[in-house]
mmCIF file of C-alpha atoms in Angstrom:
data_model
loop_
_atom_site.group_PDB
_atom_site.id
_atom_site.type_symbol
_atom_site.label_atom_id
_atom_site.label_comp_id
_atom_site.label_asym_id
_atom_site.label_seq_id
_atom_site.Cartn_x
_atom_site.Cartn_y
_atom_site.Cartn_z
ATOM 1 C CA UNK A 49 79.715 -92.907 297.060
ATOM 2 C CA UNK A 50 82.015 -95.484 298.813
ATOM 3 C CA UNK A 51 84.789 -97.561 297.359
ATOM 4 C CA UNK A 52 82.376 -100.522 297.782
ATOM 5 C CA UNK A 53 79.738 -98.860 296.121
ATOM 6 C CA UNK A 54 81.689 -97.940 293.338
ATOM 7 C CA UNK A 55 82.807 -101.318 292.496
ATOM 8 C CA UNK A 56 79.073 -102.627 292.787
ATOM 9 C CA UNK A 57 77.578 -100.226 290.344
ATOM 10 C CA UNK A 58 80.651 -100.860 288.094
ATOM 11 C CA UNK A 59 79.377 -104.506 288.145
ATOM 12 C CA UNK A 60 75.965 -104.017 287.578
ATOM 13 C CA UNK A 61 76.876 -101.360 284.620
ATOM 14 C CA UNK A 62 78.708 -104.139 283.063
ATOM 15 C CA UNK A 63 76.185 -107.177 283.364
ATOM 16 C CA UNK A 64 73.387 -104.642 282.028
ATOM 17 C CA UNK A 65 75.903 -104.402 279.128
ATOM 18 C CA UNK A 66 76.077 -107.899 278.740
ATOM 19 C CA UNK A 67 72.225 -108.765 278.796
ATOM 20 C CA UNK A 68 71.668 -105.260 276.622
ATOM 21 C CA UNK A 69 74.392 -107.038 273.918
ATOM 22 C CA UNK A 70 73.022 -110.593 274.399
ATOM 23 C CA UNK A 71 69.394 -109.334 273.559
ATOM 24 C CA UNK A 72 70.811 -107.330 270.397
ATOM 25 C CA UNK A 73 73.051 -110.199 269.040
ATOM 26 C CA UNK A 74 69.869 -112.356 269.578
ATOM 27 C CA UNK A 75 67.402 -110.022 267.111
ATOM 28 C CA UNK A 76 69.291 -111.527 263.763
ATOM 29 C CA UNK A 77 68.634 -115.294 264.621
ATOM 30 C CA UNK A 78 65.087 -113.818 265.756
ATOM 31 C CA UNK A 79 64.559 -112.228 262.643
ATOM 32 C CA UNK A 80 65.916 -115.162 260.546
ATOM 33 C CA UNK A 81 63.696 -117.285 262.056
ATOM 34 C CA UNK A 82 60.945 -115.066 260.981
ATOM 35 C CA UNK A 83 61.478 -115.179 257.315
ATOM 36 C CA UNK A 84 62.358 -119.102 257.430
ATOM 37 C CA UNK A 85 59.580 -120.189 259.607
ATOM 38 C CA UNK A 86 56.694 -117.693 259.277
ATOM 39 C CA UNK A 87 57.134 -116.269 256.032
ATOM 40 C CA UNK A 88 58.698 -119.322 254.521
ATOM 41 C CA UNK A 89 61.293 -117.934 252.345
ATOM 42 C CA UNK A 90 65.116 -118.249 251.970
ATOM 43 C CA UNK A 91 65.832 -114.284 253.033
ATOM 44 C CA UNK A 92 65.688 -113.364 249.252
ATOM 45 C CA UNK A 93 65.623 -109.256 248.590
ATOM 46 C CA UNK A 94 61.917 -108.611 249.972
ATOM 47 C CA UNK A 95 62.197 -110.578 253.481
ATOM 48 C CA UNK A 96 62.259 -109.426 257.159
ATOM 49 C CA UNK A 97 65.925 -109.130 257.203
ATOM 50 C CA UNK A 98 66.393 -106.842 254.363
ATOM 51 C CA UNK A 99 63.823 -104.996 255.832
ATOM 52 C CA UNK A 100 65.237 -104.658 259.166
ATOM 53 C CA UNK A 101 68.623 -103.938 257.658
ATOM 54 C CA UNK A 102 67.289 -101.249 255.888
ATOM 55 C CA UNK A 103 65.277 -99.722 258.829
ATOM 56 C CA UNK A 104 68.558 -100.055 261.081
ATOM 57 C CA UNK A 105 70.757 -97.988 258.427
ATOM 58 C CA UNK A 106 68.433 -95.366 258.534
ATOM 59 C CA UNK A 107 68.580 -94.967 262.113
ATOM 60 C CA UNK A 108 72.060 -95.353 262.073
ATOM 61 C CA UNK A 109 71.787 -92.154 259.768
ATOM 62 C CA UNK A 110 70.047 -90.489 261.962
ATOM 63 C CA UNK A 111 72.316 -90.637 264.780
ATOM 64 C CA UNK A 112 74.880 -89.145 262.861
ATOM 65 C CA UNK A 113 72.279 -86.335 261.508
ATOM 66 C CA UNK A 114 71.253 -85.435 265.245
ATOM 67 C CA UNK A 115 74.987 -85.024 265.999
ATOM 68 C CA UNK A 116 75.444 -82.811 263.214
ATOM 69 C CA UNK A 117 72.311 -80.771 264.215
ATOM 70 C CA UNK A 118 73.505 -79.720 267.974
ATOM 71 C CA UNK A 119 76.891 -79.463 266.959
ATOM 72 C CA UNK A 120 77.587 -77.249 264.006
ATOM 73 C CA UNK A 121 81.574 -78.224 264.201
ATOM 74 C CA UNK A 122 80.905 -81.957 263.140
ATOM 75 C CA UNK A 123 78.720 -81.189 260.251
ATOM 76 C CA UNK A 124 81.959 -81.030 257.633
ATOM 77 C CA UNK A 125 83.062 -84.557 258.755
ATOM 78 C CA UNK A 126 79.290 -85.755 259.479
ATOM 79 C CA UNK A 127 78.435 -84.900 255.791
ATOM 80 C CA UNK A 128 80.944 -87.523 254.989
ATOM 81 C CA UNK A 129 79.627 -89.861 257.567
ATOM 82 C CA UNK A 130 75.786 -89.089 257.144
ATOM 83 C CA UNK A 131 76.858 -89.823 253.276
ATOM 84 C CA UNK A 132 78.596 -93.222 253.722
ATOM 85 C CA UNK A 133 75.825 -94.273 255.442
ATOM 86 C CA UNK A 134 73.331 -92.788 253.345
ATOM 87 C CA UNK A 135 74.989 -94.789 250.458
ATOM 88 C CA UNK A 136 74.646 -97.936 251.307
ATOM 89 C CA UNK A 137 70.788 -97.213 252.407
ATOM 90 C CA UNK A 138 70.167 -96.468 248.761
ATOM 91 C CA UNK A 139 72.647 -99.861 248.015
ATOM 92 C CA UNK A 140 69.910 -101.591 250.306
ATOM 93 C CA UNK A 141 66.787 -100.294 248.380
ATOM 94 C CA UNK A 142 68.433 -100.640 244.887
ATOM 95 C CA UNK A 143 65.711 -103.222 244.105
ATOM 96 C CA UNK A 144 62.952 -100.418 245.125
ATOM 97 C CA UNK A 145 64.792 -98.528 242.569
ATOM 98 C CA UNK A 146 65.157 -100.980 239.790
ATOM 99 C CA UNK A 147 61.331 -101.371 239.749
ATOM 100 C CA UNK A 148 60.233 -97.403 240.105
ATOM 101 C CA UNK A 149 63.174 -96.333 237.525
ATOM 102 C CA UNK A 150 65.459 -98.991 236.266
ATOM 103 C CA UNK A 151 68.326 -101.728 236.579
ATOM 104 C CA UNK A 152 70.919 -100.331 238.465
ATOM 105 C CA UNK A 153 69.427 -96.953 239.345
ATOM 106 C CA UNK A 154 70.727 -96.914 242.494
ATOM 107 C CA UNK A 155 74.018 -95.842 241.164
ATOM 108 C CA UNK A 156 73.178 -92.520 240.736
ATOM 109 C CA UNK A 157 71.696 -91.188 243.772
ATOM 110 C CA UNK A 158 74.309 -92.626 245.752
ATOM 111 C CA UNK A 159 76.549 -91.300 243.655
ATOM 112 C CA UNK A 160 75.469 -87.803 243.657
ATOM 113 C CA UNK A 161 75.258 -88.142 247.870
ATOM 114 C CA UNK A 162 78.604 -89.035 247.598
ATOM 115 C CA UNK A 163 80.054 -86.191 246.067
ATOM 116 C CA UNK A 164 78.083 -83.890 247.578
ATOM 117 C CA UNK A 165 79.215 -85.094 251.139
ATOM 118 C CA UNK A 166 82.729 -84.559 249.776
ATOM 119 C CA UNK A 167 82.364 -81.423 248.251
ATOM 120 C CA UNK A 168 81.445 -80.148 251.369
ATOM 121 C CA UNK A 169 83.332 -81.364 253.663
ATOM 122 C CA UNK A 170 86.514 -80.199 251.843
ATOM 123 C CA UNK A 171 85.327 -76.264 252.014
ATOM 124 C CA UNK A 172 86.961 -76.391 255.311
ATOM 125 C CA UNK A 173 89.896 -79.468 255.323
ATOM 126 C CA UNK A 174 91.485 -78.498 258.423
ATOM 127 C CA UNK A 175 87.705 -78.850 260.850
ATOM 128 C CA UNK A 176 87.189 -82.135 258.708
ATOM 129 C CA UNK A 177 90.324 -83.737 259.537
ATOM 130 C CA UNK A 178 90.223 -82.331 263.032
ATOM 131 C CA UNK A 179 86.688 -83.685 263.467
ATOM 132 C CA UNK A 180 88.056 -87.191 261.712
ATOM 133 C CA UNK A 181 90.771 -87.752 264.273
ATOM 134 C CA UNK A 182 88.623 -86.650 267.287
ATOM 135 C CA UNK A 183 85.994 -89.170 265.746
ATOM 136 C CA UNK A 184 88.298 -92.388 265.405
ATOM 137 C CA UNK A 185 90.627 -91.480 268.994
ATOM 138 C CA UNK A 186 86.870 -91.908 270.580
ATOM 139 C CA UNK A 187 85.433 -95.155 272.629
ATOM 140 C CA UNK A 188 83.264 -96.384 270.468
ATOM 141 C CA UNK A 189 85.182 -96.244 266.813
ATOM 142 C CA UNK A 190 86.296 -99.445 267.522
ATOM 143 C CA UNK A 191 83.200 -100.975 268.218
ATOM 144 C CA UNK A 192 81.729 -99.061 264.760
ATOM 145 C CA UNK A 193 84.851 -100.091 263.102
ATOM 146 C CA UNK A 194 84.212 -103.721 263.998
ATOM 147 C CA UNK A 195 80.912 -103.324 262.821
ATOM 148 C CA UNK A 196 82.045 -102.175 259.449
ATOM 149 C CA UNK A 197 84.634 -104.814 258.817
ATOM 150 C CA UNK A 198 82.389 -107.453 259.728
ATOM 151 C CA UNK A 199 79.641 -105.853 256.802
ATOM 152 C CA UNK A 200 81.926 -104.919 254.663
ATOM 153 C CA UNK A 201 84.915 -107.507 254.832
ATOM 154 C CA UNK A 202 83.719 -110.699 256.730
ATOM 155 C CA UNK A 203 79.701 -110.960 255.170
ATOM 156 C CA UNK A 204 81.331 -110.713 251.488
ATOM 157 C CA UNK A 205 84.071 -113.706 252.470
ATOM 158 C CA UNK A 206 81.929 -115.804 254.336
ATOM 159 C CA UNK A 207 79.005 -115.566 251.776
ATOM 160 C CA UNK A 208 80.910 -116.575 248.780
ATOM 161 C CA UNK A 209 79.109 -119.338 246.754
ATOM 162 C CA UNK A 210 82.390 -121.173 245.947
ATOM 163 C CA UNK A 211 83.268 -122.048 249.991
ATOM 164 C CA UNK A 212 79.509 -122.974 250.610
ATOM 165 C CA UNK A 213 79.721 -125.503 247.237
ATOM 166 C CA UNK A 214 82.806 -126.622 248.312
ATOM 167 C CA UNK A 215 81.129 -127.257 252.349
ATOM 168 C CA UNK A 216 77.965 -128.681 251.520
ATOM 169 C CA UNK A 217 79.368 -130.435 247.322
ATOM 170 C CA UNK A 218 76.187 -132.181 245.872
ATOM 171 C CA UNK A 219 73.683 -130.809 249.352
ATOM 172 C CA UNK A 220 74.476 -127.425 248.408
ATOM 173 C CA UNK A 221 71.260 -125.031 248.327
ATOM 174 C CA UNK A 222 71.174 -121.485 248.170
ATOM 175 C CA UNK A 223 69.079 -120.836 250.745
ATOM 176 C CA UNK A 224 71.537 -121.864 253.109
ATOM 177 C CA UNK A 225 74.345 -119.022 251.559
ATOM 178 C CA UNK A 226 72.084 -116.137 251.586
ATOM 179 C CA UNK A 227 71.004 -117.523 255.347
ATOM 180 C CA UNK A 228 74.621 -117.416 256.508
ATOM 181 C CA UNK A 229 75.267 -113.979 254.072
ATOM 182 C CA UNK A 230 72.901 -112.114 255.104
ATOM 183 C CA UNK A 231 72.720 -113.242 258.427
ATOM 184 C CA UNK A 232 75.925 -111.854 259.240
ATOM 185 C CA UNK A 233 75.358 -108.395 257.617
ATOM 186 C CA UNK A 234 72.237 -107.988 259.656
ATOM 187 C CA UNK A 235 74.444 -108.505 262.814
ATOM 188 C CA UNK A 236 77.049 -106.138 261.609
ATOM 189 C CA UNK A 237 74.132 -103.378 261.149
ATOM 190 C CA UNK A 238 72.819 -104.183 264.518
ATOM 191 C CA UNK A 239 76.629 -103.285 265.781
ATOM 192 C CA UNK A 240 77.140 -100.657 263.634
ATOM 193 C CA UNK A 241 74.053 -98.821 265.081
ATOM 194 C CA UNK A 242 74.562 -99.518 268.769
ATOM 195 C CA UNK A 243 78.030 -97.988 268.261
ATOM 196 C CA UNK A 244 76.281 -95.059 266.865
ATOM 197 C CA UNK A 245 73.829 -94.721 269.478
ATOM 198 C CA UNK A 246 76.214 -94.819 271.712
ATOM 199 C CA UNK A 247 78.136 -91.794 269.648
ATOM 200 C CA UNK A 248 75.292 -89.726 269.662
ATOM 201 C CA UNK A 249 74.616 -90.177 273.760
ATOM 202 C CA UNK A 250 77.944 -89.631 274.316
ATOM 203 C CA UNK A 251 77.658 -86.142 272.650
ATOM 204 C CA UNK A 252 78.983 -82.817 273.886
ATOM 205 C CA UNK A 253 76.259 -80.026 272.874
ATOM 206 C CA UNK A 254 78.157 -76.685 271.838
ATOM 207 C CA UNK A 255 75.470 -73.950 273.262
ATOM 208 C CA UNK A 256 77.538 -70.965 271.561
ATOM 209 C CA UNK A 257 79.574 -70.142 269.081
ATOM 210 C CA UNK A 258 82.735 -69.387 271.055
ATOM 211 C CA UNK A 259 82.781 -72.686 272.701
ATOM 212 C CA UNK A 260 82.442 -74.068 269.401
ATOM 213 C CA UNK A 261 85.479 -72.267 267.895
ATOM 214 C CA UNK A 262 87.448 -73.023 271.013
ATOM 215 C CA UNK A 263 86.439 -76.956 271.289
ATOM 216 C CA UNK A 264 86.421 -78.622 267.999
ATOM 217 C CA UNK A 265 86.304 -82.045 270.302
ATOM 218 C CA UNK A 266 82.091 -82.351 270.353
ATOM 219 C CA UNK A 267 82.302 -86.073 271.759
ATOM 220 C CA UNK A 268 82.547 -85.842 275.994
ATOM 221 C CA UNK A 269 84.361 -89.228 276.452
ATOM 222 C CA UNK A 270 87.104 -90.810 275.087
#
Protein backbone atom coordinates (compact mmCIF):
# COMPACT_ATOMS: atom_id res chain seq x y z
CA UNK A 1 0.00 0.00 0.00
CA UNK A 2 1.45 3.49 -0.86
CA UNK A 3 2.31 6.33 1.44
CA UNK A 4 -0.79 8.06 -0.04
CA UNK A 5 -2.87 5.27 0.55
CA UNK A 6 -1.90 4.91 3.92
CA UNK A 7 -2.74 8.32 4.95
CA UNK A 8 -6.27 7.99 3.17
CA UNK A 9 -7.38 4.91 4.97
CA UNK A 10 -5.95 6.48 8.19
CA UNK A 11 -8.54 9.25 7.46
CA UNK A 12 -11.36 7.33 6.68
CA UNK A 13 -10.57 4.95 9.90
CA UNK A 14 -10.82 8.03 11.90
CA UNK A 15 -14.09 9.76 10.48
CA UNK A 16 -15.81 6.16 10.77
CA UNK A 17 -14.71 6.63 14.42
CA UNK A 18 -16.20 9.81 14.66
CA UNK A 19 -19.73 9.01 13.07
CA UNK A 20 -19.50 5.35 15.05
CA UNK A 21 -19.01 7.75 18.49
CA UNK A 22 -21.48 10.45 17.33
CA UNK A 23 -24.25 7.72 16.77
CA UNK A 24 -23.40 6.11 20.33
CA UNK A 25 -23.28 9.46 22.30
CA UNK A 26 -26.62 10.16 20.46
CA UNK A 27 -28.58 6.73 21.90
CA UNK A 28 -28.90 8.47 25.63
CA UNK A 29 -30.74 11.70 24.38
CA UNK A 30 -32.61 9.04 22.05
CA UNK A 31 -33.52 7.01 24.79
CA UNK A 32 -34.43 9.96 27.09
CA UNK A 33 -36.61 11.14 24.73
CA UNK A 34 -38.33 7.87 24.78
CA UNK A 35 -39.30 7.75 28.35
CA UNK A 36 -40.21 11.67 28.37
CA UNK A 37 -42.15 11.77 25.24
CA UNK A 38 -43.59 8.28 24.56
CA UNK A 39 -43.82 6.78 27.79
CA UNK A 40 -44.40 10.00 29.63
CA UNK A 41 -42.47 9.56 32.71
CA UNK A 42 -39.59 11.38 34.51
CA UNK A 43 -36.92 8.23 34.02
CA UNK A 44 -38.04 6.88 37.50
CA UNK A 45 -36.59 3.06 38.30
CA UNK A 46 -38.85 1.12 35.63
CA UNK A 47 -38.16 3.43 32.41
CA UNK A 48 -36.25 2.86 29.10
CA UNK A 49 -33.09 4.12 30.50
CA UNK A 50 -32.78 1.90 33.41
CA UNK A 51 -33.56 -0.65 31.17
CA UNK A 52 -31.02 0.03 28.66
CA UNK A 53 -28.48 0.60 31.40
CA UNK A 54 -29.08 -2.59 32.66
CA UNK A 55 -29.00 -4.44 29.25
CA UNK A 56 -25.60 -2.52 28.43
CA UNK A 57 -23.89 -3.79 31.83
CA UNK A 58 -24.65 -7.11 30.98
CA UNK A 59 -23.03 -6.97 27.76
CA UNK A 60 -20.34 -5.19 29.12
CA UNK A 61 -20.05 -8.47 31.31
CA UNK A 62 -19.96 -10.43 28.71
CA UNK A 63 -17.11 -9.01 26.98
CA UNK A 64 -15.07 -9.53 29.82
CA UNK A 65 -16.51 -13.31 30.21
CA UNK A 66 -15.59 -14.09 26.42
CA UNK A 67 -12.05 -12.83 27.19
CA UNK A 68 -11.76 -14.97 30.05
CA UNK A 69 -13.10 -17.99 28.03
CA UNK A 70 -10.28 -17.99 25.08
CA UNK A 71 -7.75 -16.94 27.34
CA UNK A 72 -7.33 -19.01 30.45
CA UNK A 73 -4.38 -16.46 31.76
CA UNK A 74 -6.92 -13.50 32.28
CA UNK A 75 -9.47 -15.44 34.13
CA UNK A 76 -7.70 -14.56 37.80
CA UNK A 77 -7.88 -10.79 37.01
CA UNK A 78 -11.24 -11.18 34.82
CA UNK A 79 -12.94 -12.75 37.93
CA UNK A 80 -12.29 -9.44 39.50
CA UNK A 81 -13.42 -7.57 36.49
CA UNK A 82 -16.42 -9.90 35.44
CA UNK A 83 -17.28 -9.26 39.37
CA UNK A 84 -17.14 -5.42 39.45
CA UNK A 85 -19.23 -5.41 36.74
CA UNK A 86 -21.43 -8.04 37.79
CA UNK A 87 -21.99 -5.90 40.98
CA UNK A 88 -23.30 -3.09 39.90
CA UNK A 89 -25.77 -5.21 37.43
CA UNK A 90 -27.31 -6.58 40.59
CA UNK A 91 -26.99 -2.58 42.05
CA UNK A 92 -29.14 -1.87 38.79
CA UNK A 93 -31.88 -4.57 39.43
CA UNK A 94 -31.96 -4.00 43.26
CA UNK A 95 -35.60 -2.89 42.79
CA UNK A 96 -36.30 -6.44 40.93
CA UNK A 97 -34.92 -7.69 44.10
CA UNK A 98 -36.70 -5.66 46.67
CA UNK A 99 -40.04 -6.90 45.21
CA UNK A 100 -39.11 -10.89 44.67
CA UNK A 101 -37.19 -10.95 48.24
CA UNK A 102 -36.91 -7.76 50.14
CA UNK A 103 -35.60 -4.07 50.81
CA UNK A 104 -32.16 -4.03 50.15
CA UNK A 105 -31.62 -7.59 48.94
CA UNK A 106 -29.37 -6.70 46.55
CA UNK A 107 -26.69 -6.47 49.10
CA UNK A 108 -26.12 -9.87 49.35
CA UNK A 109 -25.65 -11.32 46.05
CA UNK A 110 -23.37 -8.70 45.16
CA UNK A 111 -21.74 -9.22 48.03
CA UNK A 112 -21.13 -12.83 47.80
CA UNK A 113 -19.89 -12.10 43.82
CA UNK A 114 -17.61 -9.94 45.32
CA UNK A 115 -15.77 -12.09 47.44
CA UNK A 116 -15.85 -14.80 45.41
CA UNK A 117 -14.11 -12.82 42.50
CA UNK A 118 -11.49 -12.01 45.15
CA UNK A 119 -11.02 -15.18 46.58
CA UNK A 120 -10.07 -16.33 43.42
CA UNK A 121 -8.19 -14.18 41.97
CA UNK A 122 -5.74 -14.13 44.94
CA UNK A 123 -4.97 -18.15 44.53
CA UNK A 124 -2.46 -16.96 42.12
CA UNK A 125 -1.35 -12.97 43.08
CA UNK A 126 1.53 -12.82 40.89
CA UNK A 127 -0.84 -13.77 37.18
CA UNK A 128 -3.46 -11.28 38.78
CA UNK A 129 -1.26 -8.43 39.14
CA UNK A 130 0.56 -9.32 35.96
CA UNK A 131 -2.77 -9.51 34.12
CA UNK A 132 -3.79 -5.99 36.08
CA UNK A 133 -0.85 -4.05 34.74
CA UNK A 134 -1.03 -5.57 31.19
CA UNK A 135 -4.84 -4.57 31.46
CA UNK A 136 -4.45 -0.75 32.49
CA UNK A 137 -0.81 -0.17 30.13
CA UNK A 138 -3.50 -1.15 27.20
CA UNK A 139 -5.31 1.43 24.58
CA UNK A 140 -8.43 1.39 25.67
CA UNK A 141 -8.14 1.61 29.78
CA UNK A 142 -8.33 5.05 29.39
CA UNK A 143 -11.28 5.23 27.47
CA UNK A 144 -12.95 2.48 30.19
CA UNK A 145 -11.43 4.50 32.87
CA UNK A 146 -13.18 7.62 31.60
CA UNK A 147 -16.17 5.75 31.43
CA UNK A 148 -15.99 4.77 35.03
CA UNK A 149 -15.22 8.15 36.47
CA UNK A 150 -17.86 9.71 34.63
CA UNK A 151 -20.53 6.78 36.34
CA UNK A 152 -19.04 6.62 39.25
CA UNK A 153 -17.62 10.21 40.11
CA UNK A 154 -19.27 12.83 37.73
CA UNK A 155 -23.27 11.22 37.60
CA UNK A 156 -23.18 11.22 41.63
CA UNK A 157 -21.84 15.17 41.62
CA UNK A 158 -23.81 16.41 38.97
CA UNK A 159 -27.07 14.68 40.21
CA UNK A 160 -27.04 16.01 43.65
CA UNK A 161 -30.46 17.51 44.67
CA UNK A 162 -28.84 20.43 46.58
CA UNK A 163 -26.99 22.07 43.15
CA UNK A 164 -30.25 21.43 41.08
CA UNK A 165 -32.41 23.39 44.13
CA UNK A 166 -29.94 25.80 44.27
CA UNK A 167 -30.10 26.17 39.87
CA UNK A 168 -33.63 26.05 39.34
CA UNK A 169 -34.78 27.71 43.65
CA UNK A 170 -38.68 27.79 43.66
CA UNK A 171 -38.87 25.94 39.56
CA UNK A 172 -37.12 23.10 40.92
CA UNK A 173 -38.78 19.60 39.88
CA UNK A 174 -37.39 16.34 40.18
CA UNK A 175 -37.89 15.20 37.04
CA UNK A 176 -35.42 17.43 35.75
CA UNK A 177 -32.47 15.84 38.42
CA UNK A 178 -33.09 12.31 37.67
CA UNK A 179 -33.18 13.57 33.72
CA UNK A 180 -29.72 15.11 34.05
CA UNK A 181 -28.62 11.98 36.73
CA UNK A 182 -29.39 9.44 34.97
CA UNK A 183 -28.79 10.78 31.78
CA UNK A 184 -25.25 10.96 32.34
CA UNK A 185 -24.84 7.40 33.80
CA UNK A 186 -26.49 5.99 30.74
CA UNK A 187 -23.72 7.75 28.66
CA UNK A 188 -21.00 6.55 30.90
CA UNK A 189 -22.40 2.80 30.34
CA UNK A 190 -22.58 3.39 26.69
CA UNK A 191 -18.58 4.30 27.05
CA UNK A 192 -17.84 1.88 29.37
CA UNK A 193 -19.06 -0.87 26.94
CA UNK A 194 -17.57 0.41 23.70
CA UNK A 195 -14.25 0.40 25.59
CA UNK A 196 -14.95 -3.13 26.36
CA UNK A 197 -15.86 -4.13 23.02
CA UNK A 198 -13.11 -2.79 21.88
CA UNK A 199 -11.00 -4.98 24.69
CA UNK A 200 -12.45 -8.02 23.69
CA UNK A 201 -11.68 -7.39 19.63
CA UNK A 202 -8.50 -6.44 20.43
CA UNK A 203 -7.86 -9.91 22.04
CA UNK A 204 -4.89 -12.21 21.59
CA UNK A 205 -6.32 -15.98 21.62
CA UNK A 206 -3.71 -18.34 23.49
CA UNK A 207 -4.23 -21.74 21.28
CA UNK A 208 -1.88 -23.79 23.81
CA UNK A 209 -0.77 -23.99 26.93
CA UNK A 210 2.89 -23.13 26.37
CA UNK A 211 2.13 -19.93 24.70
CA UNK A 212 0.04 -19.22 27.53
CA UNK A 213 2.75 -19.78 30.19
CA UNK A 214 5.21 -17.90 28.04
CA UNK A 215 2.80 -14.74 27.18
CA UNK A 216 0.85 -13.64 30.11
CA UNK A 217 0.15 -10.32 27.76
CA UNK A 218 -3.44 -11.78 26.07
CA UNK A 219 -4.33 -8.16 24.66
CA UNK A 220 -2.46 -7.76 20.87
CA UNK A 221 -2.24 -3.89 20.97
CA UNK A 222 -1.16 -1.50 23.20
Amino acid sequence: MSHRSKNAAAIFYAFAQFLLLAVLFSLPVLIIRIDVFILKNSVPEVSAVEYSEQILLFFTTLCYAYIAKQSPSFRRFGALVIGFFLCLLIRELDMFFDQLVFHGFWVYPASIVAASAILFSLTNRAETAAQFAAFVKHRHFALLCLGLVLLLVFSRLFGMGSLWREVLDEGYVRAAKNIAEEGTELMAYVIIFYASLRYAFAMKPVKDESAQKTNSNIFCKH
